[in-house]
XYZ file of N, CA and C in Angstrom:
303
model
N 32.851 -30.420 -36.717
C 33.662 -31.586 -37.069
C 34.637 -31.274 -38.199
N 35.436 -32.197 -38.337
C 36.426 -32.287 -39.536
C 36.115 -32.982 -40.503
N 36.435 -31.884 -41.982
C 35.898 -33.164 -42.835
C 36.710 -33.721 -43.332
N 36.014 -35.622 -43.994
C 36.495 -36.509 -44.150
C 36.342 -37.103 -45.117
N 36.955 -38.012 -45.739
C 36.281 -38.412 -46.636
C 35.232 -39.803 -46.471
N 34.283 -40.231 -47.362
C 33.616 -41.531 -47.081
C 32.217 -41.101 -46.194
N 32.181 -39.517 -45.968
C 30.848 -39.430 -45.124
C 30.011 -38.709 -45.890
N 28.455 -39.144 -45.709
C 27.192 -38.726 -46.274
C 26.757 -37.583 -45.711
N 27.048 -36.333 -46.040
C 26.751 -34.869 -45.323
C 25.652 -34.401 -46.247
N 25.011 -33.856 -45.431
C 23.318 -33.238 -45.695
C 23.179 -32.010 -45.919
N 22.649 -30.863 -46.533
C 22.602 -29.803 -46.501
C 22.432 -28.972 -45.614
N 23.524 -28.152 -45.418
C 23.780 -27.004 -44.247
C 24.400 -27.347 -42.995
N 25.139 -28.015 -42.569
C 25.914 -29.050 -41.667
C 27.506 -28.117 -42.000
N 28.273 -27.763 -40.994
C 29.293 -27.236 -41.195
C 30.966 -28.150 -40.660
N 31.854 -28.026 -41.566
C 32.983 -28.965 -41.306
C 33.733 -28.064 -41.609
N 35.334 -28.528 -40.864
C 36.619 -27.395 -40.872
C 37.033 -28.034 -41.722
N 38.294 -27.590 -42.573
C 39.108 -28.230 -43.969
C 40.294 -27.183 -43.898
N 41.436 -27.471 -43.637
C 42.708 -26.700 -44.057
C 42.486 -25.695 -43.006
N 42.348 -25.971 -42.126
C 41.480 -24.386 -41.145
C 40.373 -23.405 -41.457
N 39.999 -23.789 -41.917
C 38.748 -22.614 -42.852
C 36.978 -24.117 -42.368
N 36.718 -23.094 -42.207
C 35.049 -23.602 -41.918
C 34.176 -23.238 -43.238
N 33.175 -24.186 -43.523
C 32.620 -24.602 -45.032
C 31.014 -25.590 -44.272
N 30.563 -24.651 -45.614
C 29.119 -25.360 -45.057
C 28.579 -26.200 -46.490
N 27.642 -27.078 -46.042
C 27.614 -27.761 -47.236
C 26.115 -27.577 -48.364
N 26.038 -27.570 -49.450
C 25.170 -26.883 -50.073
C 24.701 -27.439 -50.704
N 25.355 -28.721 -50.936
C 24.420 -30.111 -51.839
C 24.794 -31.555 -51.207
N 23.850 -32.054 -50.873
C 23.784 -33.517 -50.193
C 24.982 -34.382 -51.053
N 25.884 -34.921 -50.275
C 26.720 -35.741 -51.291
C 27.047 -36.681 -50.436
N 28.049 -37.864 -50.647
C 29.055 -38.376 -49.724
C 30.401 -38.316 -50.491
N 31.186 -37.710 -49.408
C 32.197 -36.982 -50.106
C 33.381 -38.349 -50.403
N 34.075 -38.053 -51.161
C 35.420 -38.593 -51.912
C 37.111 -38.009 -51.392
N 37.847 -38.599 -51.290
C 39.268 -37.935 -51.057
C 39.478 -36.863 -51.896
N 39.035 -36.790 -53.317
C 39.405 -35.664 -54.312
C 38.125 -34.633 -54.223
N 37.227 -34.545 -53.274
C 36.475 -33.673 -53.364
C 36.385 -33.182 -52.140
N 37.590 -32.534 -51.843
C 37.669 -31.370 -50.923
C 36.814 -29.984 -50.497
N 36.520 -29.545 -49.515
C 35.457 -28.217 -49.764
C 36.416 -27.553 -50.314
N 37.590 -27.472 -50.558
C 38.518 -26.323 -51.328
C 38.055 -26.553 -52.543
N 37.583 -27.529 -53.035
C 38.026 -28.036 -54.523
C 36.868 -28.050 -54.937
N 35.452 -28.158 -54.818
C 34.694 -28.542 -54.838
C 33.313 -27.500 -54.418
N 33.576 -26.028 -55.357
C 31.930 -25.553 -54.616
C 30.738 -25.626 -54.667
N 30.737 -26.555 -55.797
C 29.134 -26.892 -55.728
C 28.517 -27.691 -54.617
N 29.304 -28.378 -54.020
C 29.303 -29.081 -52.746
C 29.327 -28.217 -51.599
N 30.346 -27.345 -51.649
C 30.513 -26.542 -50.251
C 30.816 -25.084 -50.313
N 30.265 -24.471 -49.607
C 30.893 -22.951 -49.846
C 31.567 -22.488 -47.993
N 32.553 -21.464 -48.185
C 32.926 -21.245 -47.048
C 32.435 -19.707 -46.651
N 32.341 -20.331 -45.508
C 31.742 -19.502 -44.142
C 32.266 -18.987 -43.198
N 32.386 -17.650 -42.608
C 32.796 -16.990 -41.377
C 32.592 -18.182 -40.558
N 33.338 -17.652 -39.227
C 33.801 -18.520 -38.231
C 32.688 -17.696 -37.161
N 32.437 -18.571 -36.193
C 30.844 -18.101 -35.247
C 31.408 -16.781 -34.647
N 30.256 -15.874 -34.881
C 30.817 -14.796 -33.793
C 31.405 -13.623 -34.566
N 32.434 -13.762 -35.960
C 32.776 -13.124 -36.987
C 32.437 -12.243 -37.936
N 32.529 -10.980 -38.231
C 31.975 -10.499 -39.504
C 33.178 -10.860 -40.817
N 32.664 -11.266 -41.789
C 33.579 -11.670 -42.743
C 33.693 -10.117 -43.348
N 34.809 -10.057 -44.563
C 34.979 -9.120 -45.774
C 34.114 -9.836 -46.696
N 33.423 -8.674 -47.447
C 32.309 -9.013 -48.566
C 33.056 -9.586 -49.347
N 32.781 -10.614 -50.338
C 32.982 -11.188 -51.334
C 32.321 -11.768 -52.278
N 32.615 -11.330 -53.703
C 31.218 -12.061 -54.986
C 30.584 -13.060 -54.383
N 29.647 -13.306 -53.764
C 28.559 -14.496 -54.675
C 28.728 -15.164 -55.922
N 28.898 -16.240 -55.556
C 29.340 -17.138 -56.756
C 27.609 -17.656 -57.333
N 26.657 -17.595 -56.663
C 25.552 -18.019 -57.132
C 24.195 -18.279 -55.664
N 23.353 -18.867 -56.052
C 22.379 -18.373 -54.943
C 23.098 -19.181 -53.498
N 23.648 -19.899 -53.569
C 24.221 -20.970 -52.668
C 24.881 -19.793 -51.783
N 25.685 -18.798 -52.395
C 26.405 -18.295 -51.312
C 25.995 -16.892 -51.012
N 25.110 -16.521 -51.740
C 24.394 -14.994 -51.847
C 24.114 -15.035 -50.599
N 24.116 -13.315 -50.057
C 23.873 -13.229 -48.451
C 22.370 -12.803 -48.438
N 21.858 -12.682 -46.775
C 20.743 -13.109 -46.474
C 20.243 -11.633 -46.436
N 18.859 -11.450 -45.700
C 19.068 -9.966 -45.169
C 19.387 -10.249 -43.606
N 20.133 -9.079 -42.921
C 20.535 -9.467 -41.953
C 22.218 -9.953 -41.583
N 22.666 -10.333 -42.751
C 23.954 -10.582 -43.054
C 25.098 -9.437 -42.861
N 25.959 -9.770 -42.198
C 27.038 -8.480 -41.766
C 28.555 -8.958 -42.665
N 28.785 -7.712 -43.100
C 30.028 -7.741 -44.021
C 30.964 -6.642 -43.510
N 32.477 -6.704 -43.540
C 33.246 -5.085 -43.980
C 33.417 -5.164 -44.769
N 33.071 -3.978 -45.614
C 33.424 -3.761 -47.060
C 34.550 -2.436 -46.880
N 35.390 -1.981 -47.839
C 35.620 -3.487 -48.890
C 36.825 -3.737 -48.654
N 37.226 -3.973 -47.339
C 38.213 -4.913 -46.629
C 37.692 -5.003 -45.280
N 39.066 -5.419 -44.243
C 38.546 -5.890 -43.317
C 38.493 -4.931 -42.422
N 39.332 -3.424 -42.748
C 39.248 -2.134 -41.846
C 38.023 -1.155 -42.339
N 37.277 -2.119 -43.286
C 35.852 -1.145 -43.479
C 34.972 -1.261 -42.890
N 34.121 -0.171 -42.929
C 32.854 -0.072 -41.948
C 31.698 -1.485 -42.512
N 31.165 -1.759 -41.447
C 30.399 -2.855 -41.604
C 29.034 -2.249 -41.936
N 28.603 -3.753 -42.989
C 27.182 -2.778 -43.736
C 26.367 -4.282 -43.475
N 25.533 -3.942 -43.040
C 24.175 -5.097 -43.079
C 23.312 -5.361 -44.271
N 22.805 -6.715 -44.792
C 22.071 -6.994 -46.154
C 20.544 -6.374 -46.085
N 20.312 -5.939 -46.656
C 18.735 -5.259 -46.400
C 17.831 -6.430 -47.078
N 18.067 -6.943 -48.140
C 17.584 -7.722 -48.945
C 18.186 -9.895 -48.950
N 17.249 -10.407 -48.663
C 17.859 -11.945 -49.542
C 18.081 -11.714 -50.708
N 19.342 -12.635 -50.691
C 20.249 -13.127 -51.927
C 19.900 -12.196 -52.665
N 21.473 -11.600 -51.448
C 21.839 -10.362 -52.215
C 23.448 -10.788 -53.220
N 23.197 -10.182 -53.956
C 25.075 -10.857 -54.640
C 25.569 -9.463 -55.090
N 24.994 -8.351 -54.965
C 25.310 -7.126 -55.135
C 26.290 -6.367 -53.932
N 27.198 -5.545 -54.030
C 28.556 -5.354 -53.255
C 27.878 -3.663 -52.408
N 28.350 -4.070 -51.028
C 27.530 -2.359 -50.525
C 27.893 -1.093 -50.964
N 28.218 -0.879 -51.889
C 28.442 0.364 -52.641
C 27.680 0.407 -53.443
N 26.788 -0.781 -54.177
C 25.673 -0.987 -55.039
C 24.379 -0.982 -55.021
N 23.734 -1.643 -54.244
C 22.440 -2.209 -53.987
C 22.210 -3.337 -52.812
N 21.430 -3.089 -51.582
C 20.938 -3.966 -51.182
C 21.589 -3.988 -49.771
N 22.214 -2.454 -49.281
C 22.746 -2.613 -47.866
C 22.915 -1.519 -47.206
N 22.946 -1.794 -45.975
C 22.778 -0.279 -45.010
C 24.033 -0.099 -43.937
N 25.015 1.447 -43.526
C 26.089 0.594 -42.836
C 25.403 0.474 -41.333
N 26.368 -0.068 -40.574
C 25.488 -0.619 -39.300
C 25.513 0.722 -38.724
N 24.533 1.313 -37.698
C 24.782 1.946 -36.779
C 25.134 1.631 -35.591
C-alpha cells in the first residue's frame, strides 16, 4: 500500500512513499508531517522484493541486518556477501559476513 496520512500502522507492515518502500518499526498513527522520509524512528527503508540492496550503516537495532541478509558491498557492482550473524551493523570488510558462493 501507499502511505497516508491518518492511519494506525503496526509493526513490520510495509508502505511505498516517494517510490521507495519502508517498513514500519514503531506502532504509530501517522501525521501529514511524519513522512517515512522524515521520520526514522517510525520507519526504516527496505529493498524492494526480490532485490539485493548496497550495504549501508545501521542506524540502530531497528535496521541492523539479520543473518541471512544479502548485501553488495560496497556498491552496487560488488560482490554480494551474506550476514553470518543477527544485528549485524558491522560493514563486510569487518565482521559478521561471508561472500555468497
Amino acid at each position: 500500500p501507499v502511505w497516508a496520512a491518518d492511519v494506525e500502522y503496526v509493526v513490520d507492515p510495509r508502505a511505498r512513499y516517494s517510490g521507495k518502500l519502508y517498513r514500519v518499526v514503531q506502532a504509530h498513527t501517522s501525521q501529514a508531517g511524519w513522512t517515512p522520509d522524515l521520520t526514522p524512528a517510525l520507519w526504516t527503508e527496505v529493498a524492494e522484493p526480490g532485490t539485493i540492496p548496497v550495504w549501508k550503516q545501521p542506524t540502530g537495532a531497528k535496521d541492523a541486518y539479520m543473518t541471512g541478509d544479502k548485501v553488495h558491498y560496497p556498491d552496487e557492482d560488488g560482490p554480494v556477501y551474506v550476514s553470518t550473524v543477527d544485528n549485524n551493523v558491522w560493514a563486510p570488510d569487518v565482521y559478521g559476513w561471508s561472500l555468497e558462493e
